[in-house]
Amino acid sequence: MDVKKIREDFPIFRKMINGKRIVYLDSTATTQKPYQVIEKIKEFYENYNANVHRGIYSLSEYSTELYEKSRENVAGFINAHPEEIVFVRNTTEGLNLLSYSFLWNFLKPGDKILISMMEHHSNFIPWVRLKHFNIDVDFINITEEGYLDLEDLKNKLDKRTKIVSLSHVSNVLGTINDVNEISKIVHDNNSIFVVDGAQSVPHTPVDVKKIDCDFIAFSGHKMLGPMGIGVLYGKYDILKEMAPFLSGGEMIKEVHINNIIYEDPPLKFEAGTPNVEGSLGLSAAIDYLKNIGMENVRDHEKRLTDYAFKKMDEFDDIVIYGPKNVEKRGGVISFNFNNGNRYIEKELIKNDIFVHPHDVAGILDSENIMVRSGHHCAEPLMDFYRIPATTRASFYIYNDEEDVDILMDGIKKVRKVMKIG
Ligand code: PLP
C-alpha cells in the first residue's frame, strides 16, 4: 500500500502546523476525508440537490436515484440487501433505534439483555436505560488481557435473554471479538445478536451473511465518509416486525385520523428528510476503500500495530491494554506509563499510573501528534482496569511506519518533560 500517495488524496494532510506535518493518530474517533468524498458532496449540492422520495420532477427523481444507489453500495460492501440498510446519523443512533423499537413490541418486563464490560457507551447506555422498564441488563466479563470471556457469555445466556449486543472490535483494547462463534452461541439460545460495528466495518472485511448477525451498526465518519451519516443493517424479516423509531414524513404509506400504514423497511425507519449528501459521501468513501481492498486495509493496520508494539518494547514503563497478539486485535493502541509494571496486574494498576494521559496527549500535540486521551466513552472498562484514562493511538490507511517513529520520538519527549526514567 502506497501510504504517501494515499495521503495526497487527503487535503488536510497538506496542512502544516508550526512548519511540521500533522501526524493524525485518532482515526478511531473520526477519520480524515479524501477529496473524492469532499468533491462528491459539493457535486451533489451544485448539480442535484432536491428532496428525495417526494417530488416527481426530474431533479428530485435523480436525487432519489442517487440516494438509493448509495444504499445499494453500502449493502454490497457488507453483503446485505439494500432493503436491509437503514440510514441513520451514526452508530449511536442505530443502537438507540434498536433499543427504543424493541421496547415497543419485542421486550417485556423480566426479559434480559447481555452486553459486555468492554462496550462503548453507545452500546451500553441505550440498553442499561431499559432497566427503567424492568428489563434486566447483565454484563459479560472480560479477561485481564482484554478478551471476551465466552464461558461467561454461555453461563449468562438463559431463557430470559432476548438480546445480546456486543462490539465487534473494541475502541480501547482493539480486541476483535469472534462474532462468528458468538453468533452461533447466541442463536442457539434463540436470542437476537446485535453487533456494534463502529470499529470493524471501517477496518476489516465484514460480511453480515457470514457472521449471521441480526443487526450491525456503524458510522460513515469513521470510514472516510462525512459526519452525520451512519448505517443500521438488520435482517429484513426482523425489521419488518419492528416498530418505527422516529415517526413523521417519509416513513408512511397512508395516514388517516384513525389509521396509519407505515412504509416497508428501510423507509419505515427513515422519518423526515434524510442526509442525502451524507449517503453520497459515504458511498464515495466505500468506493475509495473498495479500491484499496479491505483485506489490504486490515493487513496494513496489522503490520503497523506489530511495528508499534516492537518499538514500544523499548520502554519498560509502558503498559499496553488489550491482546498482545496482533491477529486478534485491530490498529488501536491504548497505553499508560505504568511505573515499570509491563503486565496488567489489577492490584498494581491503580496507584502506578504516574503520568495522566491528558498530559501525554498535550505534550504529543506540541509535536503535531494527535492522539486521544481519556476514558474513550468506555468508563465501565476503565473501572474494570481501575484506571481513570488511557492514551490511545489508532491507525488507518494514511498512517505509516514514519508516523509510528514520530510517535516514539514524542513518547521520548513526554518522558523528558515529565522527568520519567
Ligand atoms: N461504538 C464504538 C465501538 C465506537 O468506537 C464508537 C465511537 O467511537 C461508537 C460506538 C459511537 O460512534 P458514533 O459517535 O459515530 O455514534
CSV table of C-alpha atoms and ligand atoms in Angstrom, one decimal:
chain,number,residue,atom,x,y,z
A,1,MET,CA,0.0,0.0,0.0
A,2,ASP,CA,1.4,3.4,-1.0
A,3,VAL,CA,0.6,5.5,2.0
A,4,LYS,CA,2.4,8.6,0.7
A,5,LYS,CA,0.3,8.5,-2.4
A,6,ILE,CA,-2.9,7.9,-0.3
A,7,ARG,CA,-2.1,10.9,1.9
A,8,GLU,CA,-2.0,13.1,-1.2
A,9,ASP,CA,-5.8,12.4,-1.6
A,10,PHE,CA,-6.5,14.0,1.8
A,11,PRO,CA,-6.4,17.8,1.6
A,12,ILE,CA,-6.0,18.1,5.4
A,13,PHE,CA,-2.6,16.5,5.2
A,14,ARG,CA,-1.3,19.4,3.2
A,15,LYS,CA,-1.8,21.5,6.4
A,16,MET,CA,1.3,22.4,8.3
A,17,ILE,CA,1.3,23.5,11.9
A,18,ASN,CA,4.5,25.3,13.1
A,19,GLY,CA,6.1,24.2,9.9
A,20,LYS,CA,5.5,20.5,10.6
A,21,ARG,CA,3.1,18.0,9.1
A,22,ILE,CA,0.2,16.5,11.0
A,23,VAL,CA,0.6,13.0,12.4
A,24,TYR,CA,-3.0,12.0,12.8
A,25,LEU,CA,-3.4,9.0,15.1
A,26,ASP,CA,-7.1,9.4,16.2
A,27,SER,CA,-9.0,7.6,13.4
A,28,THR,CA,-10.9,5.6,16.0
A,29,ALA,CA,-12.6,8.9,16.9
A,30,THR,CA,-13.1,10.0,13.3
A,31,THR,CA,-11.2,9.6,10.1
A,32,GLN,CA,-9.9,12.3,7.7
A,33,LYS,CA,-11.7,12.6,4.3
A,34,PRO,CA,-10.2,12.2,0.8
A,35,TYR,CA,-11.1,14.8,-1.8
A,36,GLN,CA,-13.2,12.1,-3.6
A,37,VAL,CA,-15.6,12.3,-0.7
A,38,ILE,CA,-15.5,16.0,-0.3
A,39,GLU,CA,-16.0,16.6,-4.1
A,40,LYS,CA,-19.0,14.2,-4.2
A,41,ILE,CA,-20.8,16.3,-1.6
A,42,LYS,CA,-20.0,19.5,-3.5
A,43,GLU,CA,-21.1,17.9,-6.7
A,44,PHE,CA,-24.5,17.0,-5.2
A,45,TYR,CA,-25.3,20.5,-4.0
A,46,GLU,CA,-24.1,22.1,-7.2
A,47,ASN,CA,-26.0,19.8,-9.5
A,48,TYR,CA,-28.6,17.5,-8.0
A,49,ASN,CA,-30.0,19.0,-4.8
A,50,ALA,CA,-33.7,18.2,-4.3
A,51,ASN,CA,-35.6,16.3,-1.6
A,52,VAL,CA,-35.9,12.6,-2.1
A,53,HIS,CA,-38.9,10.2,-2.3
A,54,ARG,CA,-41.2,13.3,-2.8
A,55,GLY,CA,-41.0,15.3,-6.0
A,56,ILE,CA,-42.0,13.9,-9.3
A,57,TYR,CA,-39.9,16.4,-11.2
A,58,SER,CA,-36.7,15.1,-12.7
A,59,LEU,CA,-34.2,16.6,-10.3
A,60,SER,CA,-36.0,15.1,-7.3
A,61,GLU,CA,-36.2,11.7,-9.1
A,62,TYR,CA,-32.5,11.8,-9.8
A,63,SER,CA,-31.6,12.8,-6.3
A,64,THR,CA,-33.7,9.8,-5.1
A,65,GLU,CA,-31.9,7.6,-7.5
A,66,LEU,CA,-28.6,8.7,-6.2
A,67,TYR,CA,-29.7,8.2,-2.6
A,68,GLU,CA,-30.9,4.6,-3.3
A,69,LYS,CA,-27.7,3.9,-5.3
A,70,SER,CA,-25.7,4.8,-2.2
A,71,ARG,CA,-27.9,2.4,-0.2
A,72,GLU,CA,-27.1,-0.4,-2.8
A,73,ASN,CA,-23.4,0.4,-2.5
A,74,VAL,CA,-23.5,0.2,1.3
A,75,ALA,CA,-25.4,-3.1,1.1
A,76,GLY,CA,-22.9,-4.6,-1.3
A,77,PHE,CA,-20.0,-3.6,1.0
A,78,ILE,CA,-21.3,-5.8,3.8
A,79,ASN,CA,-23.0,-8.4,1.7
A,80,ALA,CA,-26.6,-7.3,2.6
A,81,HIS,CA,-29.7,-6.5,0.5
A,82,PRO,CA,-30.5,-2.8,0.0
A,83,GLU,CA,-33.8,-3.1,1.9
A,84,GLU,CA,-31.9,-4.2,4.9
A,85,ILE,CA,-29.9,-1.0,5.1
A,86,VAL,CA,-31.3,1.8,7.2
A,87,PHE,CA,-29.6,5.2,7.0
A,88,VAL,CA,-29.2,6.8,10.4
A,89,ARG,CA,-26.9,9.5,11.8
A,90,ASN,CA,-24.3,7.3,13.3
A,91,THR,CA,-23.7,4.1,15.3
A,92,THR,CA,-25.2,5.6,18.4
A,93,GLU,CA,-28.5,6.4,16.6
A,94,GLY,CA,-28.6,2.9,15.1
A,95,LEU,CA,-28.3,1.3,18.6
A,96,ASN,CA,-30.8,3.7,20.1
A,97,LEU,CA,-33.2,2.9,17.3
A,98,LEU,CA,-33.0,-0.8,18.3
A,99,SER,CA,-33.4,-0.2,22.0
A,100,TYR,CA,-36.5,2.1,21.5
A,101,SER,CA,-38.1,-0.1,18.9
A,102,PHE,CA,-37.5,-3.3,20.8
A,103,LEU,CA,-39.1,-1.7,23.8
A,104,TRP,CA,-42.2,-1.1,21.8
A,105,ASN,CA,-43.1,-4.6,20.9
A,106,PHE,CA,-40.3,-7.1,21.4
A,107,LEU,CA,-39.4,-6.7,25.1
A,108,LYS,CA,-41.4,-7.2,28.3
A,109,PRO,CA,-40.5,-6.7,32.0
A,110,GLY,CA,-38.3,-9.6,33.2
A,111,ASP,CA,-36.5,-10.0,29.9
A,112,LYS,CA,-32.8,-9.8,29.9
A,113,ILE,CA,-30.2,-8.1,27.7
A,114,LEU,CA,-26.5,-9.1,27.7
A,115,ILE,CA,-23.7,-6.6,26.9
A,116,SER,CA,-20.1,-6.7,28.0
A,117,MET,CA,-17.6,-4.8,30.1
A,118,MET,CA,-15.7,-3.5,27.0
A,119,GLU,CA,-18.6,-1.7,25.3
A,120,HIS,CA,-18.6,1.9,24.2
A,121,HIS,CA,-21.2,4.0,26.0
A,122,SER,CA,-23.2,3.9,22.7
A,123,ASN,CA,-23.7,0.2,23.2
A,124,PHE,CA,-24.1,0.5,26.9
A,125,ILE,CA,-26.4,3.3,27.9
A,126,PRO,CA,-29.3,2.6,25.4
A,127,TRP,CA,-29.6,-0.9,26.9
A,128,VAL,CA,-29.0,0.0,30.6
A,129,ARG,CA,-31.6,2.6,30.4
A,130,LEU,CA,-34.2,-0.1,29.7
A,131,LYS,CA,-33.8,-1.1,33.4
A,132,HIS,CA,-36.3,1.7,34.0
A,133,PHE,CA,-38.8,-0.6,32.3
A,134,ASN,CA,-37.8,-3.6,34.5
A,135,ILE,CA,-35.7,-5.2,31.8
A,136,ASP,CA,-32.6,-6.7,33.2
A,137,VAL,CA,-29.1,-6.0,31.8
A,138,ASP,CA,-26.2,-8.2,32.6
A,139,PHE,CA,-22.5,-7.8,31.7
A,140,ILE,CA,-20.2,-10.4,30.2
A,141,ASN,CA,-16.8,-10.4,31.8
A,142,ILE,CA,-13.6,-9.9,30.1
A,143,THR,CA,-10.2,-11.3,30.9
A,144,GLU,CA,-7.3,-9.2,32.1
A,145,GLU,CA,-5.8,-9.4,28.6
A,146,GLY,CA,-9.0,-7.9,27.3
A,147,TYR,CA,-10.7,-10.9,25.7
A,148,LEU,CA,-14.4,-11.5,26.0
A,149,ASP,CA,-15.0,-14.4,28.4
A,150,LEU,CA,-17.1,-16.7,26.2
A,151,GLU,CA,-17.7,-19.1,29.1
A,152,ASP,CA,-19.3,-16.3,31.0
A,153,LEU,CA,-21.4,-15.5,28.0
A,154,LYS,CA,-22.6,-19.1,27.9
A,155,ASN,CA,-23.3,-19.1,31.6
A,156,LYS,CA,-25.3,-15.9,31.5
A,157,LEU,CA,-27.4,-16.8,28.5
A,158,ASP,CA,-30.8,-18.1,29.5
A,159,LYS,CA,-34.4,-18.3,28.5
A,160,ARG,CA,-34.9,-14.7,29.6
A,161,THR,CA,-32.1,-13.4,27.4
A,162,LYS,CA,-33.7,-11.7,24.4
A,163,ILE,CA,-30.8,-9.7,23.1
A,164,VAL,CA,-27.0,-9.9,23.1
A,165,SER,CA,-25.3,-6.7,21.9
A,166,LEU,CA,-21.5,-6.6,21.6
A,167,SER,CA,-18.8,-4.7,19.9
A,168,HIS,CA,-17.0,-6.4,17.0
A,169,VAL,CA,-13.8,-4.5,17.7
A,170,SER,CA,-13.1,-2.7,21.0
A,171,ASN,CA,-12.3,1.0,20.5
A,172,VAL,CA,-10.0,0.9,23.6
A,173,LEU,CA,-8.4,-2.6,23.7
A,174,GLY,CA,-8.5,-3.3,20.0
A,175,THR,CA,-9.9,-6.7,20.8
A,176,ILE,CA,-11.5,-8.4,17.8
A,177,ASN,CA,-14.4,-10.4,19.2
A,178,ASP,CA,-15.1,-13.7,17.4
A,179,VAL,CA,-18.5,-12.7,16.2
A,180,ASN,CA,-19.0,-15.8,14.0
A,181,GLU,CA,-18.6,-18.0,17.1
A,182,ILE,CA,-20.7,-15.7,19.3
A,183,SER,CA,-23.4,-15.5,16.7
A,184,LYS,CA,-23.8,-19.3,16.9
A,185,ILE,CA,-23.9,-19.4,20.7
A,186,VAL,CA,-26.4,-16.5,20.8
A,187,HIS,CA,-28.7,-18.1,18.2
A,188,ASP,CA,-28.6,-21.5,19.8
A,189,ASN,CA,-30.3,-19.7,22.7
A,190,ASN,CA,-32.8,-18.1,20.3
A,191,SER,CA,-31.6,-14.6,21.2
A,192,ILE,CA,-31.1,-11.7,18.9
A,193,PHE,CA,-27.5,-10.8,18.1
A,194,VAL,CA,-26.6,-7.1,17.7
A,195,VAL,CA,-23.1,-6.1,16.6
A,196,ASP,CA,-21.6,-2.7,17.2
A,197,GLY,CA,-19.5,-2.5,14.0
A,198,ALA,CA,-18.2,1.1,14.5
A,199,GLN,CA,-14.6,-0.1,14.7
A,200,SER,CA,-14.8,-3.2,12.4
A,201,VAL,CA,-16.6,-2.2,9.2
A,202,PRO,CA,-14.1,0.6,8.5
A,203,HIS,CA,-11.0,-1.6,9.1
A,204,THR,CA,-11.7,-5.2,8.0
A,205,PRO,CA,-13.9,-7.1,5.6
A,206,VAL,CA,-17.3,-7.6,7.2
A,207,ASP,CA,-19.9,-10.0,5.7
A,208,VAL,CA,-23.1,-9.9,7.6
A,209,LYS,CA,-24.3,-13.2,6.0
A,210,LYS,CA,-21.1,-15.0,7.2
A,211,ILE,CA,-21.4,-13.6,10.7
A,212,ASP,CA,-25.2,-14.2,10.6
A,213,CYS,CA,-25.7,-11.3,13.0
A,214,ASP,CA,-29.2,-9.9,13.2
A,215,PHE,CA,-28.1,-6.3,13.3
A,216,ILE,CA,-24.9,-4.3,12.8
A,217,ALA,CA,-24.5,-0.6,13.3
A,218,PHE,CA,-21.6,1.6,12.0
A,219,SER,CA,-20.7,5.2,11.3
A,220,GLY,CA,-19.7,6.8,8.0
A,221,HIS,CA,-17.3,9.3,9.6
A,222,LYS,CA,-15.1,6.5,10.9
A,223,MET,CA,-14.6,5.2,7.4
A,224,LEU,CA,-13.6,8.3,5.4
A,225,GLY,CA,-17.2,9.4,5.0
A,226,PRO,CA,-18.8,12.5,6.3
A,227,MET,CA,-20.2,13.1,9.7
A,228,GLY,CA,-24.0,12.7,10.3
A,229,ILE,CA,-24.5,9.5,8.2
A,230,GLY,CA,-24.5,6.0,9.7
A,231,VAL,CA,-25.9,2.6,8.9
A,232,LEU,CA,-28.0,0.1,10.7
A,233,TYR,CA,-28.2,-3.2,8.9
A,234,GLY,CA,-31.0,-5.5,10.0
A,235,LYS,CA,-32.3,-8.9,8.8
A,236,TYR,CA,-35.4,-7.9,6.7
A,237,ASP,CA,-37.8,-10.3,8.5
A,238,ILE,CA,-37.0,-8.8,11.8
A,239,LEU,CA,-37.0,-5.2,10.5
A,240,LYS,CA,-40.5,-5.9,9.1
A,241,GLU,CA,-41.8,-6.8,12.5
A,242,MET,CA,-40.3,-3.9,14.4
A,243,ALA,CA,-42.0,-0.7,15.4
A,244,PRO,CA,-40.6,2.5,13.9
A,245,PHE,CA,-38.3,4.6,16.0
A,246,LEU,CA,-38.9,8.2,14.8
A,247,SER,CA,-42.1,9.0,13.0
A,248,GLY,CA,-43.4,11.6,10.7
A,249,GLY,CA,-43.0,12.2,7.0
A,250,GLU,CA,-41.3,9.8,4.6
A,251,MET,CA,-42.0,6.7,6.7
A,252,ILE,CA,-45.7,6.2,5.9
A,253,LYS,CA,-47.8,4.8,3.1
A,254,GLU,CA,-51.1,6.3,4.3
A,255,VAL,CA,-52.2,8.5,7.2
A,256,HIS,CA,-55.8,9.0,8.3
A,257,ILE,CA,-57.2,10.1,11.6
A,258,ASN,CA,-57.8,6.6,12.7
A,259,ASN,CA,-55.4,4.6,10.7
A,260,ILE,CA,-51.7,4.9,9.8
A,261,ILE,CA,-49.9,2.5,7.5
A,262,TYR,CA,-46.2,2.5,7.7
A,263,GLU,CA,-43.8,2.1,4.8
A,264,ASP,CA,-41.9,-1.1,4.5
A,265,PRO,CA,-38.3,-1.2,5.7
A,266,PRO,CA,-36.0,0.5,5.4
A,267,LEU,CA,-38.1,3.7,4.8
A,268,LYS,CA,-40.2,2.8,7.8
A,269,PHE,CA,-37.1,3.8,9.9
A,270,GLU,CA,-36.2,6.9,8.0
A,271,ALA,CA,-38.6,9.6,9.1
A,272,GLY,CA,-38.1,13.1,7.8
A,273,THR,CA,-35.7,14.4,5.2
A,274,PRO,CA,-32.7,12.1,5.2
A,275,ASN,CA,-29.0,13.0,4.9
A,276,VAL,CA,-28.7,12.6,1.1
A,277,GLU,CA,-25.3,14.3,0.8
A,278,GLY,CA,-24.1,12.1,3.6
A,279,SER,CA,-25.2,8.9,1.9
A,280,LEU,CA,-23.4,10.0,-1.3
A,281,GLY,CA,-20.2,10.9,0.7
A,282,LEU,CA,-20.4,7.5,2.4
A,283,SER,CA,-20.8,5.8,-0.9
A,284,ALA,CA,-17.8,7.6,-2.3
A,285,ALA,CA,-15.8,6.6,0.8
A,286,ILE,CA,-16.8,3.0,0.2
A,287,ASP,CA,-15.6,3.2,-3.4
A,288,TYR,CA,-12.3,4.5,-2.1
A,289,LEU,CA,-11.9,1.7,0.4
A,290,LYS,CA,-13.0,-0.9,-2.1
A,291,ASN,CA,-10.4,0.3,-4.4
A,292,ILE,CA,-7.7,-0.3,-1.8
A,293,GLY,CA,-9.3,-3.6,-0.7
A,294,MET,CA,-10.5,-4.2,2.8
A,295,GLU,CA,-8.1,-7.2,3.2
A,296,ASN,CA,-5.3,-4.8,2.4
A,297,VAL,CA,-6.6,-2.2,4.9
A,298,ARG,CA,-6.6,-4.9,7.6
A,299,ASP,CA,-3.1,-6.2,6.7
A,300,HIS,CA,-1.7,-2.7,6.7
A,301,GLU,CA,-3.1,-1.9,10.2
A,302,LYS,CA,-1.9,-5.3,11.5
A,303,ARG,CA,1.6,-4.5,10.2
A,304,LEU,CA,1.7,-1.1,11.7
A,305,THR,CA,0.4,-2.4,15.1
A,306,ASP,CA,3.1,-5.0,15.1
A,307,TYR,CA,5.7,-2.4,14.2
A,308,ALA,CA,4.5,-0.1,17.0
A,309,PHE,CA,4.4,-2.9,19.6
A,310,LYS,CA,8.1,-3.8,18.8
A,311,LYS,CA,9.1,-0.1,19.1
A,312,MET,CA,7.2,0.3,22.3
A,313,ASP,CA,9.0,-2.6,23.8
A,314,GLU,CA,11.9,-0.2,24.1
A,315,PHE,CA,10.0,1.5,27.0
A,316,ASP,CA,9.8,-0.7,30.0
A,317,ASP,CA,7.5,1.6,31.9
A,318,ILE,CA,4.6,1.5,29.3
A,319,VAL,CA,1.7,-0.9,29.7
A,320,ILE,CA,-0.4,-1.6,26.7
A,321,TYR,CA,-4.0,-2.7,27.2
A,322,GLY,CA,-5.7,-5.4,25.2
A,323,PRO,CA,-4.5,-8.6,23.4
A,324,LYS,CA,-0.8,-8.8,22.6
A,325,ASN,CA,-1.5,-11.0,19.6
A,326,VAL,CA,-1.9,-8.7,16.5
A,327,GLU,CA,-4.0,-11.4,14.8
A,328,LYS,CA,-6.6,-10.8,17.5
A,329,ARG,CA,-6.7,-7.1,17.6
A,330,GLY,CA,-7.2,-4.0,15.4
A,331,GLY,CA,-5.0,-1.0,15.0
A,332,VAL,CA,-5.8,0.7,18.3
A,333,ILE,CA,-3.1,1.0,21.0
A,334,SER,CA,-4.2,2.2,24.4
A,335,PHE,CA,-1.4,2.7,26.8
A,336,ASN,CA,-0.2,4.3,30.1
A,337,PHE,CA,3.1,5.0,31.8
A,338,ASN,CA,2.9,2.4,34.5
A,339,ASN,CA,5.9,2.6,36.7
A,340,GLY,CA,7.8,-0.4,35.3
A,341,ASN,CA,4.9,-2.8,35.5
A,342,ARG,CA,4.6,-4.1,32.0
A,343,TYR,CA,1.9,-6.5,32.7
A,344,ILE,CA,-1.5,-5.7,33.9
A,345,GLU,CA,-2.0,-6.9,37.5
A,346,LYS,CA,-5.1,-5.4,38.9
A,347,GLU,CA,-3.7,-4.5,42.3
A,348,LEU,CA,-0.8,-2.7,40.8
A,349,ILE,CA,-2.5,-0.7,38.2
A,350,LYS,CA,-4.5,1.7,40.3
A,351,ASN,CA,-1.7,3.6,42.0
A,352,ASP,CA,1.0,3.1,39.5
A,353,ILE,CA,-0.1,5.4,36.6
A,354,PHE,CA,2.1,8.3,37.2
A,355,VAL,CA,1.5,10.5,34.1
A,356,HIS,CA,-2.0,11.5,33.3
A,357,PRO,CA,-3.0,10.7,29.6
A,358,HIS,CA,-4.1,14.3,29.2
A,359,ASP,CA,-0.5,15.4,29.9
A,360,VAL,CA,0.8,12.8,27.5
A,361,ALA,CA,-1.6,13.9,24.7
A,362,GLY,CA,-0.8,17.6,25.4
A,363,ILE,CA,2.9,17.0,25.0
A,364,LEU,CA,2.4,14.9,21.9
A,365,ASP,CA,0.2,17.7,20.5
A,366,SER,CA,3.1,20.1,20.8
A,367,GLU,CA,4.8,17.9,18.1
A,368,ASN,CA,1.6,17.8,16.0
A,369,ILE,CA,1.0,14.2,17.0
A,370,MET,CA,-2.8,13.8,17.5
A,371,VAL,CA,-3.8,11.1,19.9
A,372,ARG,CA,-6.8,10.7,22.1
A,373,SER,CA,-6.7,10.7,25.9
A,374,GLY,CA,-9.4,10.0,28.4
A,375,HIS,CA,-11.9,7.2,29.0
A,376,HIS,CA,-12.8,6.8,25.3
A,377,CYS,CA,-16.5,6.6,26.2
A,378,ALA,CA,-15.9,3.3,27.9
A,379,GLU,CA,-15.9,4.1,31.6
A,380,PRO,CA,-17.0,0.7,32.8
A,381,LEU,CA,-13.9,-0.7,31.1
A,382,MET,CA,-11.8,1.9,32.9
A,383,ASP,CA,-13.4,0.8,36.1
A,384,PHE,CA,-12.5,-2.8,35.3
A,385,TYR,CA,-8.8,-1.9,34.9
A,386,ARG,CA,-9.1,0.6,37.8
A,387,ILE,CA,-7.7,3.4,35.8
A,388,PRO,CA,-9.1,6.9,35.0
A,389,ALA,CA,-8.0,7.0,31.4
A,390,THR,CA,-5.5,5.9,28.7
A,391,THR,CA,-3.7,7.5,25.9
A,392,ARG,CA,-4.8,6.0,22.6
A,393,ALA,CA,-3.1,6.0,19.2
A,394,SER,CA,-5.0,4.5,16.3
A,395,PHE,CA,-4.0,3.8,12.7
A,396,TYR,CA,-5.7,3.9,9.4
A,397,ILE,CA,-4.8,3.8,5.7
A,398,TYR,CA,-2.9,7.1,5.7
A,399,ASN,CA,-0.6,6.2,8.5
A,400,ASP,CA,2.8,4.6,8.1
A,401,GLU,CA,5.9,3.4,10.0
A,402,GLU,CA,7.2,7.0,9.9
A,403,ASP,CA,4.2,8.1,11.9
A,404,VAL,CA,4.9,5.4,14.5
A,405,ASP,CA,8.6,6.6,14.6
A,406,ILE,CA,7.4,10.1,15.2
A,407,LEU,CA,5.1,8.9,17.9
A,408,MET,CA,8.0,7.1,19.6
A,409,ASP,CA,10.0,10.3,19.5
A,410,GLY,CA,7.0,12.1,21.0
A,411,ILE,CA,6.9,9.5,23.8
A,412,LYS,CA,10.6,10.2,24.5
A,413,LYS,CA,9.7,13.9,24.8
A,414,VAL,CA,6.9,13.0,27.2
A,415,ARG,CA,9.5,11.1,29.3
A,416,LYS,CA,11.9,14.0,29.3
A,417,VAL,CA,9.3,16.7,30.1
A,418,MET,CA,7.7,14.6,32.8
A,419,LYS,CA,11.1,13.5,34.1
A,420,ILE,CA,10.5,9.8,33.8
A,421,GLY,CA,13.3,7.3,33.9
B,1,PLP,N1,-19.1,2.1,19.2
B,1,PLP,C1,-17.8,2.1,19.2
B,1,PLP,C2,-17.0,0.8,19.4
B,1,PLP,C3,-17.1,3.3,18.9
B,1,PLP,O1,-15.8,3.3,18.9
B,1,PLP,C4,-17.9,4.5,18.7
B,1,PLP,C5,-17.2,5.8,18.5
B,1,PLP,O2,-16.0,5.9,18.8
B,1,PLP,C6,-19.3,4.4,18.8
B,1,PLP,C7,-19.8,3.2,19.0
B,1,PLP,C8,-20.1,5.6,18.6
B,1,PLP,O3,-19.9,6.1,17.3
B,1,PLP,P1,-20.7,7.4,16.9
B,1,PLP,O4,-20.2,8.5,17.8
B,1,PLP,O5,-20.3,7.6,15.5
B,1,PLP,O6,-22.1,7.2,17.0
